[in-house]
């Protein structure tokens, strides 16, 4: 069992049933009209198997990741013991071509315009489809004939994936002339790692460059007639998809040549380094076996390789320095061009402004107009409803009279409260002393000292009376303090009122004199 068939049987569910295998290996083209669903299921199963196997590099040719070959070799790789070779592969590939998942290699390379520019290009019939249709109409080819023709086809999906990977890798690199310009050799060495299964072959290089330059229009390509070298120049990643790539110039060809030389020197230094290590190993081996001649020969070869390596490294550094200078000069050119464009923009804007004198005139005119706006606002404010001063004075006098009455009433209330407080204080009875039931001595016969001692020794029964007296005295003291504060405030308000009345009288006298 071939590796291809083993992969299909293990990865594709449709091929893991014995009954389905019998149908898949039969000439199921006859089911196109009798059993359309069965026909479509078999086509879908084989299409999936072929696509996945091609993606893993299991289909011929072995040196290409973007194409596949059909013919007896493919049928032999799919041969299954007991079922033979699949009889319906012709119908499978015919369906893949009609859906433009596969395109004949020659047809793709000979197309002059982009495959994306032709709306129906991917649905156009192939020449074989046209011939087959004509033969069927003439009765020379039956509906059930599904012979697998030999040919090489381009896998469009794989080609698109590889092109996108190249453009993505370029977008991550510096967008300088030397990093966007390649020779065919540097192109292959730079992007071969993107093709996971094979190194990039000449056919794959041609397909990728055709797709990038003709179909996607992200690069320019030209061949130098004297040398036959190919130069590729990519657009910067920031360029619009509508931007057409410029043609290759002599400057691009020179940069590609320098890049090729730098790549060659880098490869040589790698090989020389490996050679030096090999000669050193041989010298040690010869010494260990006492082979003086072999040891000396190995040492001489190592010395020669070291001298050559020094030369190659010096040249590589020179070429790298030149390429760096080219990038710097290109950056300066872009900067000067940007500055020049900016200068032109500033000139145009300053021309529209009209200079400093025009700006001063505009500022003066604006200040004048703002002054007129303020004047108009003042006139509008002055022309509003006039206030009658007589009414204002009358209202003021009424408010004054009302205030005087309030103050007078407040003074009368305070006077009444004061008199009531004095009367209560005068009528308050004396505090009793001594034990309950004990006859109180005559006030006139007791001395001052005795009265003080007795007052200083309050009994348990009269403690509550003493507390009541103290609270009453405290209340009277607070009333007297508030009365004094209110009286002082009333005097201050009376003086202010008198001053206001005098001012009012003076103003009335002036009005009468006028």
CSV table of C-alpha atoms in Angstrom, one decimal:
chain,number,residue,atom,x,y,z
A,1,UNK,CA,0.0,0.0,0.0
A,2,UNK,CA,1.4,3.4,-1.0
A,3,UNK,CA,1.9,6.2,1.4
A,4,UNK,CA,-0.8,8.2,-0.4
A,5,UNK,CA,-3.4,5.5,-0.1
A,6,UNK,CA,-2.5,4.9,3.5
A,7,UNK,CA,-3.0,8.6,4.3
A,8,UNK,CA,-6.4,8.7,2.5
A,9,UNK,CA,-7.7,5.6,4.3
A,10,UNK,CA,-6.6,6.9,7.7
A,11,UNK,CA,-7.7,10.6,7.3
A,12,UNK,CA,-10.8,10.4,5.2
A,13,UNK,CA,-14.0,9.1,6.9
A,14,UNK,CA,-15.7,8.3,3.6
A,15,UNK,CA,-12.9,5.8,2.8
A,16,UNK,CA,-13.1,3.9,6.1
A,17,UNK,CA,-16.2,1.9,5.1
A,18,UNK,CA,-15.9,-1.2,2.9
A,19,UNK,CA,-19.2,-0.5,1.2
A,20,UNK,CA,-18.3,3.1,0.4
A,21,UNK,CA,-14.9,2.0,-0.9
A,22,UNK,CA,-16.6,-0.3,-3.5
A,23,UNK,CA,-18.7,2.7,-4.7
A,24,UNK,CA,-15.8,5.1,-4.7
A,25,UNK,CA,-13.6,2.8,-6.7
A,26,UNK,CA,-16.3,2.0,-9.3
A,27,UNK,CA,-17.0,4.0,-12.5
A,28,UNK,CA,-19.6,6.2,-10.7
A,29,UNK,CA,-19.8,8.6,-13.7
A,30,UNK,CA,-22.8,6.4,-14.7
A,31,UNK,CA,-24.6,7.8,-11.6
A,32,UNK,CA,-24.6,11.3,-12.9
A,33,UNK,CA,-28.2,10.9,-14.1
A,34,UNK,CA,-29.5,7.8,-12.3
A,35,UNK,CA,-28.4,8.7,-8.8
A,36,UNK,CA,-27.3,12.4,-8.7
A,37,UNK,CA,-26.9,12.4,-4.9
A,38,UNK,CA,-24.6,9.4,-4.9
A,39,UNK,CA,-22.6,10.9,-7.8
A,40,UNK,CA,-22.2,14.2,-5.9
A,41,UNK,CA,-21.2,12.3,-2.6
A,42,UNK,CA,-18.4,10.3,-4.5
A,43,UNK,CA,-17.1,13.5,-6.2
A,44,UNK,CA,-17.0,15.3,-2.9
A,45,UNK,CA,-15.2,12.5,-1.1
A,46,UNK,CA,-12.5,12.1,-3.8
A,47,UNK,CA,-12.1,15.9,-4.1
A,48,UNK,CA,-11.5,16.2,-0.3
A,49,UNK,CA,-9.0,13.3,-0.4
A,50,UNK,CA,-7.0,14.7,-3.3
A,51,UNK,CA,-6.9,18.2,-1.9
A,52,UNK,CA,-5.7,17.1,1.5
A,53,UNK,CA,-3.1,14.7,0.1
A,54,UNK,CA,-1.8,17.4,-2.2
A,55,UNK,CA,-1.5,19.8,0.8
A,56,UNK,CA,0.7,17.2,2.6
A,57,UNK,CA,2.9,16.8,-0.5
A,58,UNK,CA,1.8,13.2,-1.2
A,59,UNK,CA,0.8,13.7,-4.9
A,60,UNK,CA,3.2,13.9,-7.8
A,61,UNK,CA,5.4,15.7,-8.8
A,62,UNK,CA,7.6,15.4,-5.8
A,63,UNK,CA,9.5,18.7,-6.5
A,64,UNK,CA,6.5,21.0,-6.6
A,65,UNK,CA,4.2,22.2,-3.8
A,66,UNK,CA,1.9,24.1,-6.1
A,67,UNK,CA,1.1,21.6,-8.9
A,68,UNK,CA,0.0,18.0,-9.2
A,69,UNK,CA,0.3,15.6,-12.1
A,70,UNK,CA,-2.4,13.1,-13.3
A,71,UNK,CA,-1.8,9.9,-15.2
A,72,UNK,CA,-1.0,6.3,-14.7
A,73,UNK,CA,1.4,7.0,-11.9
A,74,UNK,CA,-1.3,8.6,-9.7
A,75,UNK,CA,-3.8,5.8,-10.5
A,76,UNK,CA,-1.1,3.2,-9.5
A,77,UNK,CA,-0.5,5.0,-6.2
A,78,UNK,CA,-4.3,4.7,-5.4
A,79,UNK,CA,-4.6,1.0,-6.3
A,80,UNK,CA,-6.4,-0.9,-3.6
A,81,UNK,CA,-6.1,-4.7,-3.2
A,82,UNK,CA,-9.3,-6.4,-4.3
A,83,UNK,CA,-10.8,-3.2,-5.9
A,84,UNK,CA,-8.0,-2.3,-8.3
A,85,UNK,CA,-7.5,1.3,-9.5
A,86,UNK,CA,-10.2,3.9,-9.1
A,87,UNK,CA,-12.3,4.0,-12.3
A,88,UNK,CA,-14.0,7.4,-11.7
A,89,UNK,CA,-10.9,9.6,-11.2
A,90,UNK,CA,-11.4,11.2,-14.6
A,91,UNK,CA,-14.8,12.6,-13.5
A,92,UNK,CA,-13.3,13.8,-10.2
A,93,UNK,CA,-10.5,15.8,-11.9
A,94,UNK,CA,-13.0,17.0,-14.5
A,95,UNK,CA,-15.1,18.4,-11.7
A,96,UNK,CA,-12.1,20.1,-10.0
A,97,UNK,CA,-11.1,21.7,-13.3
A,98,UNK,CA,-14.6,22.9,-14.0
A,99,UNK,CA,-14.8,24.6,-10.5
A,100,UNK,CA,-11.3,26.0,-11.2
A,101,UNK,CA,-9.7,24.5,-8.1
A,102,UNK,CA,-7.3,23.1,-10.6
A,103,UNK,CA,-6.1,24.9,-13.7
A,104,UNK,CA,-3.9,23.4,-16.4
A,105,UNK,CA,-0.3,24.7,-16.0
A,106,UNK,CA,0.1,25.7,-19.6
A,107,UNK,CA,-3.2,27.6,-19.6
A,108,UNK,CA,-2.4,29.5,-16.4
A,109,UNK,CA,1.1,30.6,-17.6
A,110,UNK,CA,-0.2,31.7,-21.0
A,111,UNK,CA,-3.0,33.8,-19.7
A,112,UNK,CA,-2.1,37.5,-20.3
A,113,UNK,CA,-4.4,39.2,-17.8
A,114,UNK,CA,-5.1,38.7,-14.1
A,115,UNK,CA,-7.3,35.8,-13.2
A,116,UNK,CA,-9.1,38.1,-10.8
A,117,UNK,CA,-9.8,40.7,-13.5
A,118,UNK,CA,-12.0,38.4,-15.5
A,119,UNK,CA,-15.2,37.9,-13.6
A,120,UNK,CA,-16.0,34.5,-15.2
A,121,UNK,CA,-12.5,33.3,-15.7
A,122,UNK,CA,-12.7,30.8,-12.9
A,123,UNK,CA,-15.9,29.4,-14.5
A,124,UNK,CA,-14.7,29.2,-18.1
A,125,UNK,CA,-14.6,25.7,-19.5
A,126,UNK,CA,-11.3,24.1,-20.2
A,127,UNK,CA,-10.3,23.0,-23.8
A,128,UNK,CA,-10.7,19.4,-22.7
A,129,UNK,CA,-14.2,20.1,-21.4
A,130,UNK,CA,-15.1,21.7,-24.7
A,131,UNK,CA,-13.7,18.8,-26.7
A,132,UNK,CA,-15.4,16.2,-24.5
A,133,UNK,CA,-18.7,18.0,-24.9
A,134,UNK,CA,-18.3,18.0,-28.7
A,135,UNK,CA,-17.4,14.3,-28.8
A,136,UNK,CA,-20.4,13.5,-26.7
A,137,UNK,CA,-22.7,15.5,-29.0
A,138,UNK,CA,-21.2,13.6,-32.0
A,139,UNK,CA,-21.8,10.2,-30.3
A,140,UNK,CA,-18.0,9.5,-30.3
A,141,UNK,CA,-17.7,9.6,-26.5
A,142,UNK,CA,-20.2,8.1,-24.0
A,143,UNK,CA,-21.4,9.7,-20.8
A,144,UNK,CA,-19.8,7.0,-18.8
A,145,UNK,CA,-16.2,7.4,-20.1
A,146,UNK,CA,-14.1,8.8,-17.3
A,147,UNK,CA,-10.6,8.0,-18.5
A,148,UNK,CA,-8.0,9.9,-16.5
A,149,UNK,CA,-5.9,12.1,-18.9
A,150,UNK,CA,-2.2,12.9,-18.2
A,151,UNK,CA,-1.5,16.5,-17.4
A,152,UNK,CA,-0.1,18.9,-14.8
A,153,UNK,CA,-2.4,21.3,-13.0
A,154,UNK,CA,-1.9,24.4,-10.8
A,155,UNK,CA,-3.5,24.2,-7.3
A,156,UNK,CA,-5.1,27.7,-7.1
A,157,UNK,CA,-5.8,27.6,-3.4
A,158,UNK,CA,-2.2,26.5,-2.5
A,159,UNK,CA,-0.8,29.3,-4.9
A,160,UNK,CA,-2.9,31.9,-3.2
A,161,UNK,CA,-1.9,30.8,0.3
A,162,UNK,CA,1.8,30.9,-0.6
A,163,UNK,CA,1.5,34.3,-2.2
A,164,UNK,CA,-0.2,35.7,0.9
A,165,UNK,CA,2.5,34.2,3.2
A,166,UNK,CA,5.2,36.0,1.1
A,167,UNK,CA,3.4,39.3,1.3
A,168,UNK,CA,2.9,38.9,5.1
A,169,UNK,CA,6.6,38.2,5.6
A,170,UNK,CA,7.5,41.3,3.6
A,171,UNK,CA,5.2,43.4,5.6
A,172,UNK,CA,7.2,42.5,8.8
A,173,UNK,CA,10.5,43.5,7.2
A,174,UNK,CA,11.9,47.1,6.8
A,175,UNK,CA,10.2,48.8,3.8
A,176,UNK,CA,13.5,49.8,2.2
A,177,UNK,CA,14.6,49.4,-1.4
A,178,UNK,CA,17.1,46.7,-0.6
A,179,UNK,CA,14.6,44.7,1.5
A,180,UNK,CA,11.9,44.9,-1.3
A,181,UNK,CA,14.2,44.1,-4.2
A,182,UNK,CA,15.3,40.6,-5.1
A,183,UNK,CA,17.0,38.6,-7.8
A,184,UNK,CA,15.5,35.2,-8.6
A,185,UNK,CA,18.2,33.5,-6.5
A,186,UNK,CA,17.6,35.7,-3.4
A,187,UNK,CA,13.8,35.3,-3.9
A,188,UNK,CA,14.1,31.5,-3.8
A,189,UNK,CA,16.4,31.5,-0.8
A,190,UNK,CA,14.3,34.0,1.2
A,191,UNK,CA,10.9,32.4,0.7
A,192,UNK,CA,11.6,28.7,0.2
A,193,UNK,CA,10.9,28.1,3.9
A,194,UNK,CA,7.3,29.2,3.4
A,195,UNK,CA,6.7,26.1,1.3
A,196,UNK,CA,6.5,23.5,4.2
A,197,UNK,CA,6.8,20.4,2.1
A,198,UNK,CA,9.4,21.0,-0.5
A,199,UNK,CA,12.1,23.5,-1.4
A,200,UNK,CA,10.9,26.0,-3.9
A,201,UNK,CA,11.3,24.5,-7.4
A,202,UNK,CA,11.7,26.4,-10.6
A,203,UNK,CA,8.1,25.7,-11.5
A,204,UNK,CA,6.9,27.0,-8.2
A,205,UNK,CA,9.1,30.1,-8.5
A,206,UNK,CA,7.6,30.9,-11.9
A,207,UNK,CA,4.0,30.4,-10.6
A,208,UNK,CA,4.6,32.6,-7.6
A,209,UNK,CA,6.1,35.4,-9.5
A,210,UNK,CA,3.4,35.2,-12.1
A,211,UNK,CA,0.7,35.3,-9.5
A,212,UNK,CA,2.3,38.2,-7.5
A,213,UNK,CA,3.1,40.3,-10.6
A,214,UNK,CA,0.2,39.6,-12.9
A,215,UNK,CA,-2.7,38.5,-10.7
A,216,UNK,CA,-2.2,40.4,-7.5
A,217,UNK,CA,-0.1,43.2,-8.9
A,218,UNK,CA,2.1,43.6,-5.8
A,219,UNK,CA,5.4,43.4,-7.6
A,220,UNK,CA,7.3,44.2,-10.8
A,221,UNK,CA,9.6,41.8,-12.6
A,222,UNK,CA,12.0,42.2,-15.5
A,223,UNK,CA,14.8,40.2,-17.2
A,224,UNK,CA,18.0,41.9,-18.0
A,225,UNK,CA,18.9,41.0,-21.6
A,226,UNK,CA,22.7,41.2,-21.3
A,227,UNK,CA,23.0,39.0,-18.2
A,228,UNK,CA,19.7,37.2,-18.3
A,229,UNK,CA,19.2,37.9,-14.6
A,230,UNK,CA,15.7,38.5,-13.2
A,231,UNK,CA,14.9,41.4,-11.0
A,232,UNK,CA,11.8,41.5,-8.7
A,233,UNK,CA,10.7,44.7,-6.9
A,234,UNK,CA,7.8,44.6,-4.5
A,235,UNK,CA,5.5,47.4,-3.6
A,236,UNK,CA,5.6,48.7,0.0
A,237,UNK,CA,3.0,47.1,2.3
A,238,UNK,CA,1.4,50.5,2.8
A,239,UNK,CA,0.7,50.9,-0.9
A,240,UNK,CA,-2.9,50.7,-1.9
A,241,UNK,CA,-4.3,47.7,-3.8
A,242,UNK,CA,-5.1,50.1,-6.6
A,243,UNK,CA,-1.5,51.2,-7.0
A,244,UNK,CA,0.2,49.8,-10.0
A,245,UNK,CA,3.8,48.6,-9.4
A,246,UNK,CA,6.3,50.8,-11.2
A,247,UNK,CA,8.5,49.2,-13.9
A,248,UNK,CA,12.0,47.9,-13.0
A,249,UNK,CA,14.8,50.5,-13.3
A,250,UNK,CA,18.6,50.2,-13.6
A,251,UNK,CA,18.8,51.1,-10.0
A,252,UNK,CA,16.6,48.1,-9.1
A,253,UNK,CA,18.8,45.8,-11.2
A,254,UNK,CA,21.9,47.1,-9.4
A,255,UNK,CA,20.4,46.6,-6.0
A,256,UNK,CA,19.3,43.1,-6.9
A,257,UNK,CA,22.9,42.3,-8.2
A,258,UNK,CA,24.4,43.6,-5.0
A,259,UNK,CA,21.9,41.6,-2.9
A,260,UNK,CA,22.8,38.5,-4.9
A,261,UNK,CA,26.5,39.0,-4.3
A,262,UNK,CA,25.9,39.5,-0.6
A,263,UNK,CA,23.9,36.3,-0.5
A,264,UNK,CA,26.6,34.4,-2.4
A,265,UNK,CA,29.3,35.7,0.0
A,266,UNK,CA,27.2,34.7,3.0
A,267,UNK,CA,26.8,31.2,1.6
A,268,UNK,CA,30.6,31.0,1.0
A,269,UNK,CA,31.5,32.1,4.5
A,270,UNK,CA,29.1,29.4,5.9
A,271,UNK,CA,30.8,26.8,3.7
A,272,UNK,CA,34.3,28.0,4.6
A,273,UNK,CA,33.5,27.9,8.3
A,274,UNK,CA,32.3,24.3,8.0
A,275,UNK,CA,35.5,23.5,6.0
A,276,UNK,CA,37.7,24.9,8.6
A,277,UNK,CA,36.0,22.9,11.3
A,278,UNK,CA,36.4,19.7,9.2
A,279,UNK,CA,40.1,20.4,8.5
A,280,UNK,CA,40.7,20.9,12.2
A,281,UNK,CA,39.0,17.6,13.0
A,282,UNK,CA,41.1,15.8,10.4
A,283,UNK,CA,44.3,17.3,11.8
A,284,UNK,CA,43.4,16.0,15.3
A,285,UNK,CA,42.5,12.6,13.9
A,286,UNK,CA,45.8,12.4,12.0
A,287,UNK,CA,47.8,13.4,15.0
A,288,UNK,CA,46.1,10.8,17.1
A,289,UNK,CA,47.2,8.1,14.6
A,290,UNK,CA,50.7,9.6,14.3
A,291,UNK,CA,50.1,10.4,10.6
A,292,UNK,CA,52.2,13.5,10.3
A,293,UNK,CA,51.7,14.0,6.6
A,294,UNK,CA,47.9,14.0,6.8
A,295,UNK,CA,48.0,16.3,9.8
A,296,UNK,CA,50.2,18.9,8.1
A,297,UNK,CA,48.0,18.7,5.0
A,298,UNK,CA,44.9,19.3,7.0
A,299,UNK,CA,46.5,22.2,8.8
A,300,UNK,CA,47.6,23.8,5.5
A,301,UNK,CA,44.0,23.4,4.1
A,302,UNK,CA,42.6,25.0,7.3
A,303,UNK,CA,45.0,27.9,7.0
A,304,UNK,CA,44.1,28.4,3.3
A,305,UNK,CA,40.3,28.3,4.2
A,306,UNK,CA,40.8,30.8,7.0
A,307,UNK,CA,42.6,33.2,4.6
A,308,UNK,CA,39.8,32.9,2.1
A,309,UNK,CA,37.2,33.3,4.8
A,310,UNK,CA,38.8,36.6,5.9
A,311,UNK,CA,38.6,37.8,2.3
A,312,UNK,CA,35.0,36.8,1.9
A,313,UNK,CA,34.0,38.4,5.2
A,314,UNK,CA,35.7,41.7,4.2
A,315,UNK,CA,33.9,41.7,0.9
A,316,UNK,CA,30.6,40.8,2.5
A,317,UNK,CA,31.0,43.7,5.0
A,318,UNK,CA,31.7,46.1,2.1
A,319,UNK,CA,28.6,45.0,0.1
A,320,UNK,CA,26.5,45.2,3.2
A,321,UNK,CA,27.8,48.7,3.9
A,322,UNK,CA,26.9,49.7,0.3
A,323,UNK,CA,23.4,48.4,0.6
A,324,UNK,CA,23.0,50.2,3.9
A,325,UNK,CA,24.1,53.5,2.3
A,326,UNK,CA,21.6,52.9,-0.5
A,327,UNK,CA,18.8,52.6,2.0
A,328,UNK,CA,20.0,55.7,3.8
A,329,UNK,CA,20.1,57.7,0.6
A,330,UNK,CA,16.7,56.5,-0.4
A,331,UNK,CA,15.3,57.6,2.9
A,332,UNK,CA,16.9,61.0,2.4
A,333,UNK,CA,15.3,61.3,-1.0
A,334,UNK,CA,11.9,60.5,0.5
A,335,UNK,CA,12.4,63.0,3.3
A,336,UNK,CA,13.4,65.8,0.9
A,337,UNK,CA,10.5,65.0,-1.4
A,338,UNK,CA,8.2,65.1,1.7
A,339,UNK,CA,9.7,68.4,2.8
A,340,UNK,CA,9.3,69.8,-0.7
A,341,UNK,CA,5.7,68.7,-0.8
A,342,UNK,CA,5.1,70.3,2.6
A,343,UNK,CA,6.6,73.5,1.4
A,344,UNK,CA,4.3,73.7,-1.5
A,345,UNK,CA,1.3,73.1,0.8
A,346,UNK,CA,2.5,75.9,3.1
A,347,UNK,CA,2.9,78.2,0.1
A,348,UNK,CA,-0.6,77.5,-1.0
A,349,UNK,CA,-2.1,78.1,2.5
A,350,UNK,CA,-0.1,81.3,3.0
A,351,UNK,CA,-1.3,82.5,-0.4
A,352,UNK,CA,-4.9,82.0,0.7
A,353,UNK,CA,-4.3,83.8,4.0
A,354,UNK,CA,-2.9,86.9,2.1
A,355,UNK,CA,0.0,87.9,4.4
A,356,UNK,CA,0.3,89.7,7.8
A,357,UNK,CA,-1.3,92.9,6.5
A,358,UNK,CA,-4.5,91.2,5.5
A,359,UNK,CA,-4.7,89.4,8.8
A,360,UNK,CA,-4.2,92.8,10.6
A,361,UNK,CA,-7.0,94.3,8.5
A,362,UNK,CA,-9.3,91.4,9.4
A,363,UNK,CA,-8.5,91.7,13.1
A,364,UNK,CA,-9.2,95.5,13.0
A,365,UNK,CA,-12.5,95.0,11.2
A,366,UNK,CA,-13.5,92.3,13.6
A,367,UNK,CA,-12.7,94.6,16.6
A,368,UNK,CA,-14.8,97.4,15.0
A,369,UNK,CA,-17.7,95.1,14.4
A,370,UNK,CA,-17.6,93.8,18.0
A,371,UNK,CA,-17.6,97.4,19.2
A,372,UNK,CA,-20.7,98.2,17.2
A,373,UNK,CA,-22.3,95.1,18.7
A,374,UNK,CA,-21.6,96.4,22.2
A,375,UNK,CA,-22.9,99.9,21.3
A,376,UNK,CA,-26.1,98.4,20.0
A,377,UNK,CA,-26.5,96.3,23.1
A,378,UNK,CA,-26.1,99.4,25.3
A,379,UNK,CA,-28.7,101.3,23.4
A,380,UNK,CA,-31.1,98.5,23.7
A,381,UNK,CA,-30.5,98.3,27.4
A,382,UNK,CA,-31.0,102.0,27.9
A,383,UNK,CA,-34.2,102.0,25.9
A,384,UNK,CA,-35.9,99.6,28.2
A,385,UNK,CA,-38.8,100.5,30.6
A,386,UNK,CA,-38.0,103.6,32.9
A,387,UNK,CA,-38.4,103.2,36.7
A,388,UNK,CA,-40.7,105.8,38.6
A,389,UNK,CA,-38.5,107.1,41.4
A,390,UNK,CA,-41.5,108.4,43.3
A,391,UNK,CA,-43.0,105.0,43.6
A,392,UNK,CA,-39.7,103.6,44.7
A,393,UNK,CA,-39.5,106.2,47.5
A,394,UNK,CA,-43.0,105.5,48.7
A,395,UNK,CA,-42.4,101.8,48.8
A,396,UNK,CA,-39.2,102.4,50.7
A,397,UNK,CA,-41.0,104.5,53.3
A,398,UNK,CA,-43.7,101.9,53.7
A,399,UNK,CA,-41.0,99.3,54.4
A,400,UNK,CA,-39.4,101.6,56.9
A,401,UNK,CA,-42.6,102.2,58.8
A,402,UNK,CA,-43.3,98.5,58.9
A,403,UNK,CA,-39.9,97.8,60.3
A,404,UNK,CA,-40.3,100.5,63.0
A,405,UNK,CA,-43.6,99.0,64.1
A,406,UNK,CA,-42.0,95.6,64.3
A,407,UNK,CA,-39.2,96.9,66.5
A,408,UNK,CA,-41.6,98.9,68.7
A,409,UNK,CA,-43.7,95.9,69.3
A,410,UNK,CA,-40.7,93.7,70.1
A,411,UNK,CA,-39.5,96.3,72.7
A,412,UNK,CA,-42.9,96.4,74.4
A,413,UNK,CA,-43.0,92.6,74.6
A,414,UNK,CA,-39.5,92.6,76.1
A,415,UNK,CA,-40.5,95.3,78.7
A,416,UNK,CA,-43.5,93.2,79.8
A,417,UNK,CA,-41.4,90.1,80.2
A,418,UNK,CA,-38.9,92.1,82.3
A,419,UNK,CA,-41.6,93.4,84.6
A,420,UNK,CA,-43.1,90.0,85.0
A,421,UNK,CA,-39.7,88.6,85.9
A,422,UNK,CA,-39.0,91.2,88.5
A,423,UNK,CA,-42.5,90.7,90.1
A,424,UNK,CA,-41.9,86.9,90.3
A,425,UNK,CA,-38.5,87.4,92.0
A,426,UNK,CA,-39.9,89.8,94.6
A,427,UNK,CA,-42.7,87.4,95.6
A,428,UNK,CA,-40.4,84.3,95.9
A,429,UNK,CA,-40.6,82.9,99.6
A,430,UNK,CA,-37.5,82.5,101.8
A,431,UNK,CA,-35.8,79.1,101.9
A,432,UNK,CA,-36.6,77.2,105.1
A,433,UNK,CA,-33.8,75.8,107.3
A,434,UNK,CA,-33.4,73.2,110.1
A,435,UNK,CA,-35.1,69.9,110.7
A,436,UNK,CA,-38.8,69.3,109.8
A,437,UNK,CA,-41.1,70.4,112.7
A,438,UNK,CA,-38.3,72.5,114.3
A,439,UNK,CA,-39.3,76.0,115.1
A,440,UNK,CA,-37.5,78.5,113.0
A,441,UNK,CA,-35.7,81.2,114.9
A,442,UNK,CA,-36.6,84.7,114.4
A,443,UNK,CA,-34.6,86.4,111.7
A,444,UNK,CA,-34.0,89.4,113.9
A,445,UNK,CA,-32.6,87.4,116.8
A,446,UNK,CA,-30.2,85.2,114.7
A,447,UNK,CA,-26.8,86.4,113.9
A,448,UNK,CA,-25.4,86.6,110.4
A,449,UNK,CA,-23.0,83.8,111.1
A,450,UNK,CA,-25.7,81.5,112.3
A,451,UNK,CA,-27.9,82.2,109.3
A,452,UNK,CA,-25.0,81.5,107.0
A,453,UNK,CA,-24.2,78.2,108.7
A,454,UNK,CA,-27.8,77.1,108.6
A,455,UNK,CA,-28.1,78.1,104.9
A,456,UNK,CA,-24.9,76.2,104.2
A,457,UNK,CA,-26.3,73.0,105.7
A,458,UNK,CA,-29.4,72.2,103.7
A,459,UNK,CA,-31.5,69.3,104.9
A,460,UNK,CA,-32.6,66.3,103.0
A,461,UNK,CA,-36.2,67.5,102.9
A,462,UNK,CA,-35.5,70.9,101.5
A,463,UNK,CA,-33.0,69.8,98.9
A,464,UNK,CA,-35.7,69.8,96.2
A,465,UNK,CA,-36.8,73.3,97.1
A,466,UNK,CA,-33.2,74.6,96.9
A,467,UNK,CA,-32.8,73.0,93.4
A,468,UNK,CA,-36.0,74.6,92.2
A,469,UNK,CA,-34.8,78.0,93.5
A,470,UNK,CA,-31.4,77.6,91.8
A,471,UNK,CA,-33.1,76.7,88.4
A,472,UNK,CA,-35.4,79.8,88.7
A,473,UNK,CA,-32.5,82.1,89.5
A,474,UNK,CA,-30.5,80.7,86.5
A,475,UNK,CA,-33.6,81.3,84.2
A,476,UNK,CA,-33.9,84.9,85.5
A,477,UNK,CA,-30.2,85.6,84.9
A,478,UNK,CA,-30.5,84.3,81.3
A,479,UNK,CA,-33.6,86.5,80.7
A,480,UNK,CA,-31.8,89.5,82.0
A,481,UNK,CA,-28.8,88.8,79.7
A,482,UNK,CA,-31.0,88.3,76.7
A,483,UNK,CA,-32.9,91.5,77.6
A,484,UNK,CA,-29.6,93.5,77.7
A,485,UNK,CA,-28.5,92.1,74.4
A,486,UNK,CA,-31.8,92.8,72.7
A,487,UNK,CA,-31.8,96.3,74.1
A,488,UNK,CA,-28.3,97.0,72.7
A,489,UNK,CA,-29.3,95.6,69.3
A,490,UNK,CA,-32.5,97.8,69.3
A,491,UNK,CA,-30.4,100.9,70.1
A,492,UNK,CA,-28.1,100.1,67.2
A,493,UNK,CA,-31.0,99.6,64.8
A,494,UNK,CA,-32.6,102.8,66.0
A,495,UNK,CA,-29.5,104.7,65.2
A,496,UNK,CA,-29.3,103.1,61.8
A,497,UNK,CA,-33.0,104.0,61.2
A,498,UNK,CA,-32.4,107.6,62.2
A,499,UNK,CA,-29.5,107.8,59.8
A,500,UNK,CA,-31.6,106.4,57.0
A,501,UNK,CA,-34.4,108.9,57.8
A,502,UNK,CA,-32.0,111.8,57.8
A,503,UNK,CA,-30.7,110.7,54.3
A,504,UNK,CA,-34.2,110.4,53.1
A,505,UNK,CA,-35.1,113.9,54.3
A,506,UNK,CA,-32.0,115.4,52.7
A,507,UNK,CA,-33.0,113.8,49.3
A,508,UNK,CA,-36.5,115.1,49.6
A,509,UNK,CA,-35.2,118.7,50.3
A,510,UNK,CA,-33.0,118.5,47.2
A,511,UNK,CA,-36.0,117.3,45.1
A,512,UNK,CA,-38.1,120.2,46.5
A,513,UNK,CA,-35.4,122.7,45.7
A,514,UNK,CA,-35.1,121.4,42.1
